[in-house]
């Protein structure tokens, strides 16, 4: 039977609400799923169990952290269903079509209810960069870019706006708590945000935050909320600890009594407050649905050894507020996590490189090892050492596929054809053409905005004097794309053919970039329409290829370097954690409030629970500071992270890395020697 492989707690979560006749009357369920406890497997089994017991898959809403997570969940659901339903499993799994991210589901519902809420269903969605560009245009129009004292940048303005919206917090509170250096600009920021909202509405565009904000406003109307809620018998949410207040309020509106609501997450892994996520959502769930809420805790870990779990449990056990759970496993080991003291960051880099190579000699591939760090710049000295020793590595957290200029150009063409009132897309697109600058583009967009048929207005305009045939080709391509005659996905081929000569003209590495555009075309083939493609790709972009020195071959081996945030959800056989000192973890920028300190503690916990068999926490004794001079080194001494006090040392194997191994001590001593060679040279002749 498909449930026999589950442990008792997993099975309790899967079968929650099942009656003896097989039907479901499921009250609100909170599944606290510890690191490595089989969370995804449990959630997939619950979805499959609902379907097997007769639930209509078309009436199940499943929201995950990413579109890829949703796709993986669907694969697992089909595999589980196949044990019971046989050949019908594929049909039932395919009918589970309301699965995806909060933003993706929100976009679909907004198009469905567009008429009722005053939206044009052909709206386009701006990514973060496009939103920042629009914010900047308005910032400039209002004169804020020319203030006597420096006004916040477009990125900062967008971050403030996003934090206020997603956390449902007043602007003055957001400025006070997260952006105190911008507090003097509250009045101007309020005006900027009002104009930004008006500009988006006039251009029929939504940004990321609007997908949640409009959804929340929509379900604020009880009749619409009831209508949407009645479409789904079951609502399941993964990674609930990473949701913000806006997302929680949407769920409360859809299922005010919690009937059919299942949320899964781990309060100990809530590490995204910089995106306005709040651990309060998961901590307060039992109270919000009291007394009906049920809690199931998954505390058996299938990933790490017991000594690693004992150390991680001890670290998180000092948290001020959490759901009580202590992870356990049957994977025994005599090897405790190591707490390694090294002289400085240079020695830290040499230590990690040495250990990585030693592990490789013992049969552990580079890909089975990872180096984690709190902030991206912490890996700088290590990257130099790895490069010097010819150890290949991939660092997570670089450019995204959609951040590259050529891909954004192509998507702008498709978005402008989809919605000719999208000024950001049009502004970008027109300036690709030779002889077309900002002023010309603005005039063209103004004329289009005044006409009921924007593309016709563009076609009627005289070509700019220096644009020649490029303007004509641009307009005819837009007309063809807008008509939809070519069909999807042939339209992206048309856009690529138009863009090809401009790609050659604008970029020296056109051949590499062309490979990205071909990849984009392949991706497009997997979507039913242009609108669906633009929506999904904007909300959940794949990683880039052209932002690396060379695309790794499939059989190449390379070490993984990653921030802790990027490592969440991953696991490796051996994990090294850099800079486990105060000032790095916790970050010296996150020690102002208790909530910030507690999130930093959870970050260390997340890093530790990525390891399967081996974990090294490296503690440099000193850090060099800027302004070194020939008379000696300038440095500050560091202390071990406060999250590992003396009372927890029993869970670690403490050791120091011997300096003699690399000759670093002798080298450092030699550099302290000072001689006056000039005096010796003069003395030769006297």
XYZ file of C-alpha atoms in Angstrom:
686
model
C 0.000 0.000 0.000
C 1.232 3.513 -0.819
C 1.056 4.633 2.850
C 3.162 1.805 4.279
C 6.496 3.535 3.605
C 5.538 6.544 5.748
C 6.484 6.846 9.414
C 3.629 7.281 11.964
C 3.829 11.104 12.046
C 3.940 11.399 8.258
C 0.974 9.064 7.953
C -0.975 11.065 10.542
C -0.447 14.216 8.445
C -1.397 12.441 5.203
C -4.594 10.880 6.585
C -5.772 13.916 8.552
C -9.527 14.368 8.146
C -10.198 10.985 6.516
C -13.464 9.413 7.692
C -14.167 5.691 7.834
C -16.108 5.847 4.576
C -13.080 7.382 2.832
C -14.504 10.899 2.613
C -12.711 13.966 3.979
C -13.873 16.581 6.471
C -10.514 18.185 7.124
C -10.141 20.994 9.631
C -7.074 23.270 9.613
C -3.801 21.310 9.765
C -0.323 22.605 10.570
C 2.543 20.249 9.736
C 5.779 21.283 11.446
C 8.343 19.586 9.211
C 11.896 19.626 10.526
C 14.907 19.775 8.203
C 15.338 16.550 6.244
C 12.120 15.041 7.625
C 10.550 14.154 4.267
C 8.339 17.235 4.010
C 7.925 17.145 0.226
C 7.214 13.427 0.269
C 4.590 13.881 2.985
C 2.835 16.743 1.188
C 2.835 14.805 -2.096
C 1.338 11.802 -0.313
C -1.375 13.989 1.220
C -2.357 15.376 -2.200
C -2.315 11.861 -3.704
C -4.298 10.494 -0.756
C -6.988 13.129 -1.269
C -7.275 12.158 -4.941
C -7.295 8.426 -4.212
C -10.084 8.948 -1.667
C -12.232 10.699 -4.261
C -11.316 14.392 -4.029
C -11.686 16.240 -7.338
C -8.126 17.244 -8.346
C -9.556 20.291 -10.166
C -10.726 21.562 -6.777
C -7.358 21.235 -5.034
C -5.197 24.363 -4.740
C -1.507 23.679 -4.063
C 0.877 26.581 -3.515
C 4.628 26.009 -3.365
C 7.749 28.139 -2.984
C 8.662 27.887 -6.684
C 7.204 26.635 -9.949
C 9.909 23.955 -10.073
C 8.810 22.737 -6.630
C 5.236 22.503 -7.930
C 6.380 20.478 -10.965
C 8.344 18.088 -8.731
C 5.308 17.744 -6.475
C 3.124 16.822 -9.467
C 5.592 14.120 -10.546
C 5.527 12.594 -7.079
C 1.727 12.759 -6.841
C 1.358 10.913 -10.150
C 3.886 8.276 -9.074
C 2.034 7.662 -5.794
C -1.398 7.616 -7.444
C -0.175 5.079 -9.986
C 0.095 2.463 -7.204
C -3.659 2.682 -6.639
C -5.215 4.120 -9.777
C -3.012 2.469 -12.379
C -3.369 3.955 -15.870
C -5.803 6.611 -14.609
C -3.118 8.220 -12.447
C -1.811 10.446 -15.245
C -5.247 11.806 -16.049
C -5.957 12.631 -12.409
C -2.546 14.239 -11.822
C -2.915 16.340 -14.993
C -6.268 17.580 -13.682
C -4.432 19.022 -10.676
C -3.908 22.251 -12.599
C -4.200 24.742 -9.730
C -0.630 24.342 -8.516
C 2.151 26.902 -8.487
C 3.494 29.870 -6.536
C 1.335 32.406 -4.718
C 2.232 34.952 -7.406
C 1.481 32.566 -10.269
C -1.888 31.529 -8.835
C -2.654 35.182 -8.111
C -1.977 36.149 -11.736
C -4.405 33.474 -12.970
C -7.177 34.488 -10.589
C -6.752 38.179 -11.402
C -7.248 37.428 -15.104
C -10.323 35.340 -14.257
C -11.864 38.119 -12.163
C -10.400 41.074 -14.093
C -13.763 42.477 -15.152
C -15.126 42.417 -11.608
C -12.192 44.345 -10.170
C -11.696 46.860 -12.976
C -8.620 45.299 -14.576
C -7.887 44.778 -18.261
C -7.270 41.023 -18.548
C -4.387 41.676 -20.986
C -2.232 43.229 -18.252
C 1.488 42.512 -18.373
C 3.721 41.842 -15.385
C 6.861 43.809 -14.590
C 9.820 42.064 -13.015
C 11.875 43.828 -10.347
C 14.173 45.593 -12.801
C 11.304 46.877 -14.931
C 9.496 48.054 -11.805
C 12.624 49.901 -10.657
C 12.925 51.531 -14.107
C 9.332 52.750 -13.957
C 9.899 54.001 -10.422
C 12.936 55.888 -11.705
C 11.004 57.521 -14.553
C 8.458 58.864 -12.085
C 11.184 59.810 -9.628
C 12.766 61.893 -12.393
C 9.445 63.439 -13.527
C 8.730 64.567 -9.955
C 12.168 66.218 -9.751
C 13.392 63.968 -6.957
C 16.524 63.008 -8.912
C 17.735 66.626 -8.684
C 17.194 67.330 -4.987
C 19.877 69.193 -3.067
C 20.507 66.252 -0.747
C 20.577 62.806 -2.308
C 17.142 61.191 -2.717
C 16.940 57.387 -2.307
C 17.849 55.412 -5.444
C 15.223 53.673 -7.564
C 16.128 50.286 -6.041
C 15.763 51.597 -2.500
C 12.462 53.265 -3.337
C 11.111 50.005 -4.763
C 12.359 48.053 -1.719
C 10.573 50.469 0.644
C 7.354 50.247 -1.384
C 7.553 46.439 -1.528
C 8.204 46.086 2.208
C 5.243 48.333 3.084
C 2.892 46.431 0.768
C 3.938 42.876 1.655
C 4.165 43.408 5.395
C 0.918 45.427 5.506
C 2.809 48.035 7.521
C 2.430 51.825 7.457
C 5.133 53.693 5.541
C 6.384 55.589 8.580
C 6.893 52.300 10.471
C 8.739 50.707 7.546
C 11.048 53.719 7.295
C 11.643 53.757 11.044
C 12.409 50.045 11.350
C 14.085 49.098 8.057
C 15.148 52.286 6.232
C 15.880 54.905 8.933
C 18.259 56.827 6.630
C 15.285 57.560 4.343
C 12.855 58.703 7.055
C 13.263 62.401 6.173
C 11.799 61.715 2.713
C 8.491 60.221 3.918
C 6.310 62.913 2.322
C 8.098 62.693 -1.039
C 8.090 58.877 -0.997
C 4.354 58.854 -0.360
C 3.872 61.104 -3.415
C 6.234 58.943 -5.482
C 4.382 55.739 -4.598
C 1.003 57.313 -5.391
C 2.263 58.348 -8.844
C 3.875 54.926 -9.342
C 0.534 53.192 -8.709
C -1.253 55.581 -11.090
C 1.381 55.005 -13.793
C 1.037 51.222 -13.515
C -2.709 51.456 -13.813
C -2.603 53.779 -16.826
C -0.146 51.433 -18.559
C -2.084 48.282 -17.613
C 0.895 46.673 -15.884
C 1.231 44.944 -12.522
C 4.404 44.362 -10.551
C 5.204 41.325 -8.373
C 3.661 42.909 -5.302
C 0.438 43.782 -7.151
C -0.241 40.096 -7.804
C -0.649 39.616 -4.058
C -1.997 43.075 -3.274
C -4.773 42.947 -5.878
C -5.600 39.395 -4.810
C -5.799 40.442 -1.168
C -7.959 43.454 -2.043
C -10.164 41.243 -4.202
C -10.834 38.719 -1.430
C -11.409 41.608 0.961
C -14.854 41.679 -0.661
C -16.675 38.856 1.125
C -18.758 37.712 -1.861
C -15.720 37.390 -4.135
C -13.724 35.707 -1.355
C -16.515 33.206 -0.838
C -16.745 32.596 -4.592
C -13.007 31.928 -4.950
C -12.877 29.890 -1.744
C -15.772 27.720 -2.932
C -13.765 26.752 -6.029
C -11.373 24.763 -3.845
C -12.211 21.992 -1.397
C -8.603 21.735 -0.283
C -5.899 24.416 -0.064
C -2.356 23.222 0.684
C 0.586 25.575 1.250
C 4.242 24.551 1.316
C 7.051 26.514 3.075
C 4.511 28.417 5.183
C 7.276 29.912 7.318
C 8.338 31.962 4.268
C 4.976 33.667 3.703
C 4.288 37.331 4.472
C 1.288 38.978 6.097
C -0.365 39.633 2.746
C -0.245 35.938 1.859
C -1.582 34.955 5.274
C -4.489 37.389 4.940
C -5.328 35.873 1.517
C -5.503 32.389 3.063
C -7.633 33.638 5.961
C -10.074 35.170 3.482
C -10.257 32.043 1.302
C -10.727 29.646 4.218
C -11.827 31.744 7.216
C -12.660 28.679 9.280
C -9.637 26.722 8.084
C -11.804 24.006 6.513
C -9.657 22.037 4.047
C -6.556 24.154 4.810
C -3.160 22.456 5.240
C 0.050 24.424 5.767
C 3.491 22.839 5.969
C 6.687 24.476 7.179
C 9.369 24.833 9.824
C 9.578 27.898 12.043
C 13.280 27.077 12.610
C 13.935 27.710 8.910
C 12.233 31.107 8.593
C 15.050 33.209 7.096
C 13.442 35.561 4.568
C 12.397 38.622 6.577
C 14.221 40.809 4.034
C 11.416 39.788 1.639
C 8.852 40.721 4.329
C 8.289 37.065 5.284
C 7.304 36.714 8.922
C 7.754 33.748 11.233
C 4.620 34.964 13.055
C 2.399 33.384 10.365
C 3.428 29.863 11.297
C 3.829 30.547 15.035
C 0.342 32.103 15.251
C -1.464 29.537 13.056
C -2.791 27.468 16.005
C -4.177 30.608 17.653
C -5.708 31.934 14.421
C -7.720 28.728 14.000
C -8.206 27.809 17.662
C -9.524 25.415 18.815
C -9.965 23.568 15.500
C -6.299 23.563 14.453
C -4.409 20.276 14.488
C -0.593 20.145 14.690
C 1.525 17.246 13.451
C 5.292 17.374 13.986
C 7.712 15.551 11.689
C 10.898 15.190 13.721
C 12.561 12.129 12.205
C 15.430 13.279 10.003
C 16.493 11.171 7.014
C 19.444 13.356 5.989
C 22.026 13.987 8.703
C 23.910 11.880 11.238
C 22.882 12.013 14.901
C 25.904 14.105 16.054
C 25.127 16.770 13.426
C 21.482 16.827 14.526
C 22.445 16.999 18.192
C 24.560 20.102 17.528
C 21.876 21.729 15.345
C 19.179 20.965 17.936
C 21.329 22.537 20.647
C 21.782 25.726 18.595
C 18.084 26.183 17.820
C 17.053 25.119 21.334
C 18.304 28.509 22.561
C 15.735 30.331 20.377
C 13.390 32.593 22.320
C 10.208 31.210 20.712
C 9.630 28.096 18.603
C 7.594 24.922 18.222
C 9.331 22.349 20.394
C 10.893 19.562 18.373
C 14.188 17.733 18.499
C 15.230 16.099 15.271
C 16.418 12.515 15.541
C 17.714 9.904 13.145
C 18.767 6.277 12.976
C 21.960 7.353 11.159
C 24.602 6.959 13.863
C 28.180 8.229 13.613
C 31.154 8.768 15.906
C 32.144 11.970 14.067
C 30.925 15.152 15.737
C 30.754 18.429 13.769
C 34.121 20.164 13.854
C 34.678 23.677 15.162
C 37.910 24.652 13.419
C 39.933 27.669 14.577
C 42.186 29.210 11.943
C 44.447 32.259 12.035
C 42.650 34.449 9.482
C 40.584 34.389 6.278
C 43.601 33.413 4.181
C 44.176 30.350 6.349
C 40.450 29.633 6.251
C 40.631 29.523 2.455
C 43.702 27.252 2.510
C 42.077 24.951 5.074
C 38.903 24.520 3.041
C 40.836 23.950 -0.187
C 43.038 21.340 1.515
C 40.081 19.504 3.048
C 38.096 19.554 -0.201
C 41.014 17.963 -2.066
C 41.606 15.435 0.725
C 37.936 14.433 0.608
C 38.166 14.083 -3.157
C 41.120 11.741 -2.821
C 39.011 9.637 -0.460
C 36.287 9.269 -3.093
C 34.001 12.224 -2.390
C 33.303 14.207 -5.577
C 33.510 17.986 -5.508
C 29.766 18.241 -6.171
C 29.082 16.316 -2.958
C 30.770 19.117 -1.006
C 29.548 22.652 -0.380
C 30.921 25.802 1.212
C 28.257 28.024 2.773
C 28.486 31.609 3.988
C 26.235 34.325 5.397
C 27.011 36.997 2.782
C 28.216 36.674 -0.791
C 31.455 38.640 -0.240
C 32.569 36.250 2.527
C 33.784 33.787 -0.109
C 36.180 36.247 -1.807
C 39.495 34.932 -0.374
C 38.337 31.335 -0.921
C 37.485 32.014 -4.573
C 41.020 33.333 -5.098
C 42.531 30.252 -3.435
C 40.353 27.834 -5.428
C 41.262 29.597 -8.668
C 44.964 29.550 -7.782
C 44.808 25.805 -7.115
C 42.698 25.064 -10.183
C 39.728 23.726 -8.203
C 36.575 24.335 -10.292
C 33.602 25.826 -8.478
C 30.149 27.242 -9.123
C 28.839 30.028 -6.930
C 25.096 30.380 -6.495
C 23.593 33.836 -6.448
C 24.749 35.353 -9.772
C 22.743 36.853 -12.599
C 19.376 35.348 -13.388
C 18.415 34.432 -16.913
C 16.043 37.384 -17.238
C 18.600 39.878 -15.948
C 20.710 39.642 -19.107
C 20.149 42.521 -21.539
C 19.497 40.438 -24.667
C 16.841 38.264 -23.013
C 15.152 41.354 -21.567
C 15.116 42.876 -25.066
C 13.354 39.837 -26.496
C 10.822 39.705 -23.692
C 10.180 43.438 -24.067
C 9.181 42.812 -27.701
C 6.699 40.124 -26.670
C 5.353 42.170 -23.766
C 4.909 45.293 -25.883
C 2.994 43.295 -28.484
C 0.857 41.827 -25.691
C 0.236 45.225 -24.065
C 1.183 48.294 -26.193
C 0.527 50.571 -23.211
C 3.470 49.073 -21.296
C 5.757 52.117 -21.371
C 8.772 50.398 -19.799
C 8.774 47.678 -22.470
C 8.192 50.199 -25.270
C 10.840 52.587 -23.977
C 13.435 49.806 -23.847
C 12.463 48.411 -27.223
C 12.513 51.629 -29.228
C 15.956 52.613 -27.978
C 17.397 49.418 -29.442
C 16.882 51.007 -32.871
C 19.673 53.176 -34.326
C 18.778 56.867 -34.273
C 16.070 56.534 -31.612
C 16.850 58.138 -28.265
C 14.850 58.752 -25.062
C 13.062 61.866 -26.386
C 11.901 60.174 -29.588
C 10.748 57.115 -27.662
C 8.826 59.264 -25.156
C 7.023 61.160 -27.955
C 6.052 57.913 -29.677
C 4.750 56.428 -26.428
C 2.782 59.604 -25.650
C 1.059 59.435 -29.060
C 0.267 55.751 -28.539
C -1.180 56.430 -25.086
C -3.653 58.960 -26.527
C -4.991 56.584 -29.189
C -7.576 53.844 -28.746
C -5.487 51.648 -31.058
C -1.872 52.154 -29.931
C -0.226 49.946 -32.590
C -2.160 51.714 -35.379
C -1.022 55.065 -33.968
C 2.579 53.835 -34.001
C 2.246 52.675 -37.630
C 0.848 56.072 -38.666
C 3.799 57.951 -37.197
C 6.567 59.132 -39.545
C 9.811 57.218 -39.042
C 12.451 59.102 -37.024
C 14.945 60.712 -39.468
C 17.958 58.517 -38.650
C 16.186 55.216 -38.044
C 15.553 54.323 -41.705
C 14.330 50.810 -42.430
C 14.943 49.712 -38.842
C 11.845 51.645 -37.741
C 9.728 50.143 -40.512
C 10.868 46.624 -39.624
C 10.174 47.270 -35.945
C 6.602 48.464 -36.583
C 5.750 45.644 -39.002
C 7.081 43.031 -36.557
C 4.938 44.501 -33.767
C 1.869 44.481 -35.998
C 2.457 40.845 -36.909
C 2.997 39.839 -33.294
C -0.083 41.740 -32.140
C -2.257 40.114 -34.810
C -1.416 36.646 -33.491
C -1.588 35.187 -37.002
C 1.687 33.297 -36.646
C 0.429 31.564 -33.508
C 2.363 30.550 -30.419
C 5.231 29.690 -30.081
C 6.105 30.762 -33.670
C 5.774 34.376 -32.502
C 8.959 34.178 -30.478
C 10.782 33.034 -33.625
C 9.533 36.168 -35.416
C 10.761 38.347 -32.547
C 14.162 36.638 -32.591
C 14.544 37.129 -36.365
C 13.779 40.836 -35.975
C 16.223 41.159 -33.063
C 19.113 39.158 -34.627
C 20.797 42.062 -36.516
C 20.487 44.308 -33.455
C 22.061 41.613 -31.268
C 25.062 41.489 -33.627
C 25.339 45.287 -33.566
C 24.977 45.732 -29.801
C 27.016 42.846 -28.342
C 30.502 41.538 -29.115
C 29.631 38.126 -27.645
C 26.539 37.803 -29.833
C 27.114 34.070 -30.465
C 26.966 33.219 -26.742
C 23.907 35.399 -26.287
C 22.248 33.824 -29.306
C 22.425 30.486 -27.464
C 20.384 32.044 -24.638
C 17.744 33.228 -27.114
C 17.489 29.765 -28.641
C 17.090 28.382 -25.123
C 14.360 30.957 -24.529
C 12.606 29.764 -27.698
C 12.783 26.156 -26.498
C 11.330 27.155 -23.128
C 8.509 29.001 -24.909
C 7.412 25.789 -26.605
C 6.308 24.424 -23.259
C 3.608 27.066 -22.763
C 0.119 27.248 -24.225
C 0.146 30.963 -25.005
C 2.237 34.121 -25.082
C 0.414 35.490 -22.058
C 1.074 32.335 -19.997
C 4.715 32.250 -21.081
C 5.360 35.884 -20.107
C 3.606 35.459 -16.783
C 5.351 32.251 -15.711
C 8.808 33.239 -16.943
C 8.665 36.593 -15.183
C 7.524 35.037 -11.914
C 9.961 32.117 -11.832
C 12.983 32.640 -14.098
C 15.549 29.884 -14.791
C 19.246 30.473 -14.113
C 21.507 32.107 -16.643
C 24.101 30.348 -18.750
C 25.953 33.236 -20.345
C 26.913 34.912 -17.050
C 29.538 32.225 -16.337
C 33.005 32.017 -17.825
C 31.975 28.851 -19.582
C 28.985 26.566 -19.385
C 30.086 23.467 -17.407
C 29.926 20.166 -19.233
C 27.461 17.691 -17.809
C 30.217 15.369 -16.632
C 32.418 18.050 -15.067
C 32.912 18.058 -11.305
C 32.887 21.308 -9.374
C 32.673 22.526 -5.792
C 29.481 24.280 -4.675
C 29.781 27.747 -3.132
C 26.540 29.236 -1.847
C 25.005 31.748 0.506
C 22.870 30.118 3.195
C 19.746 31.645 1.678
C 20.473 30.028 -1.696
C 21.291 26.707 -0.019
C 17.906 26.318 1.668
C 16.272 23.072 0.604
C 19.597 21.589 -0.581
C 21.865 18.951 0.989
C 25.458 17.761 0.579
C 27.571 14.961 2.024
C 30.133 17.407 3.411
C 29.484 21.050 4.332
C 31.948 23.793 5.304
C 30.588 26.950 6.927
C 32.805 30.046 6.672
C 33.258 32.868 9.210
C 31.320 31.434 12.163
C 32.096 34.541 14.204
C 30.146 37.457 15.622
C 29.850 40.147 12.969
C 29.380 37.532 10.247
C 26.799 35.238 11.838
C 25.035 37.091 13.292
C 25.750 39.770 10.745
C 26.829 43.063 12.295
C 23.943 44.638 10.348
C 21.364 42.421 12.060
C 21.958 42.860 15.776
C 19.547 45.709 16.474
C 16.436 43.819 17.510
C 15.591 40.461 19.049
C 13.698 39.369 15.920
C 16.795 40.019 13.785
C 19.045 38.067 16.146
C 16.607 35.140 16.151
C 16.554 35.035 12.346
C 20.365 34.959 12.295
C 20.254 31.993 14.689
C 17.865 30.231 12.295
C 20.278 30.922 9.423
C 23.051 29.045 11.236
C 20.620 26.203 11.943
C 19.668 26.000 8.254
C 23.352 25.899 7.272
C 24.145 23.112 9.753
C 21.199 20.952 8.678
C 22.347 20.925 5.029
C 25.076 18.388 5.939
C 24.599 14.626 5.651
C 27.844 13.108 6.985
C 30.341 15.864 7.736
C 30.146 19.462 8.986
C 33.012 21.893 9.583
C 32.314 25.311 11.110
C 35.387 27.492 10.523
C 36.289 30.272 12.979
C 38.954 32.763 11.802
C 40.706 34.418 14.755
C 41.260 37.751 13.084
C 40.164 39.799 10.094
C 42.354 42.267 8.241
C 40.946 45.755 7.800
C 41.364 48.257 4.994
C 44.299 50.648 5.085
C 47.163 48.178 5.642
C 50.603 49.756 5.433
C 54.214 48.710 5.212
C 54.776 49.038 8.956
C 52.591 46.013 9.790
C 49.090 44.613 9.481
C 45.889 46.184 10.760
C 43.347 43.724 11.970
C 40.554 43.089 14.434
C 40.146 39.970 16.528
C 36.935 37.988 16.166
C 35.054 35.897 18.680
C 33.171 32.684 18.022
C 29.517 33.204 17.111
C 27.317 33.888 20.134
C 25.049 31.123 18.861
C 27.649 28.568 19.981
C 28.330 29.497 23.628
C 30.666 27.474 25.853
C 27.750 25.352 27.065
C 27.338 23.924 23.536
C 31.004 23.029 22.926
C 30.275 19.476 24.095
C 28.447 18.890 20.792
C 31.512 19.788 18.679
C 35.034 18.574 18.139
C 37.121 21.692 18.669
C 40.446 21.870 16.842
C 42.947 24.320 15.388
C 44.334 24.103 11.909
C 48.194 23.841 12.116
C 49.908 26.762 10.430
C 52.943 24.662 9.532
C 50.821 22.749 7.024
C 50.879 25.652 4.600
C 54.005 27.474 5.748
C 51.830 30.520 6.376
C 53.351 31.267 9.784
C 56.899 31.353 8.421
C 55.752 33.531 5.556
C 54.000 35.926 7.926
C 57.072 36.059 10.193
C 59.304 36.859 7.244
C 57.091 39.766 6.315
C 57.659 41.340 9.748
C 61.413 41.680 9.082
C 62.497 45.247 8.191
C 65.972 46.072 6.746
C 67.416 49.253 5.256
C 68.906 47.979 1.989
C 69.763 51.556 0.945
C 72.043 52.003 3.972
C 73.796 48.713 3.199
C 74.362 49.769 -0.383
C 75.860 53.085 0.694
C 78.029 51.301 3.287
C 79.659 49.192 0.610
C 81.683 52.244 -0.471
C 82.566 53.737 2.853
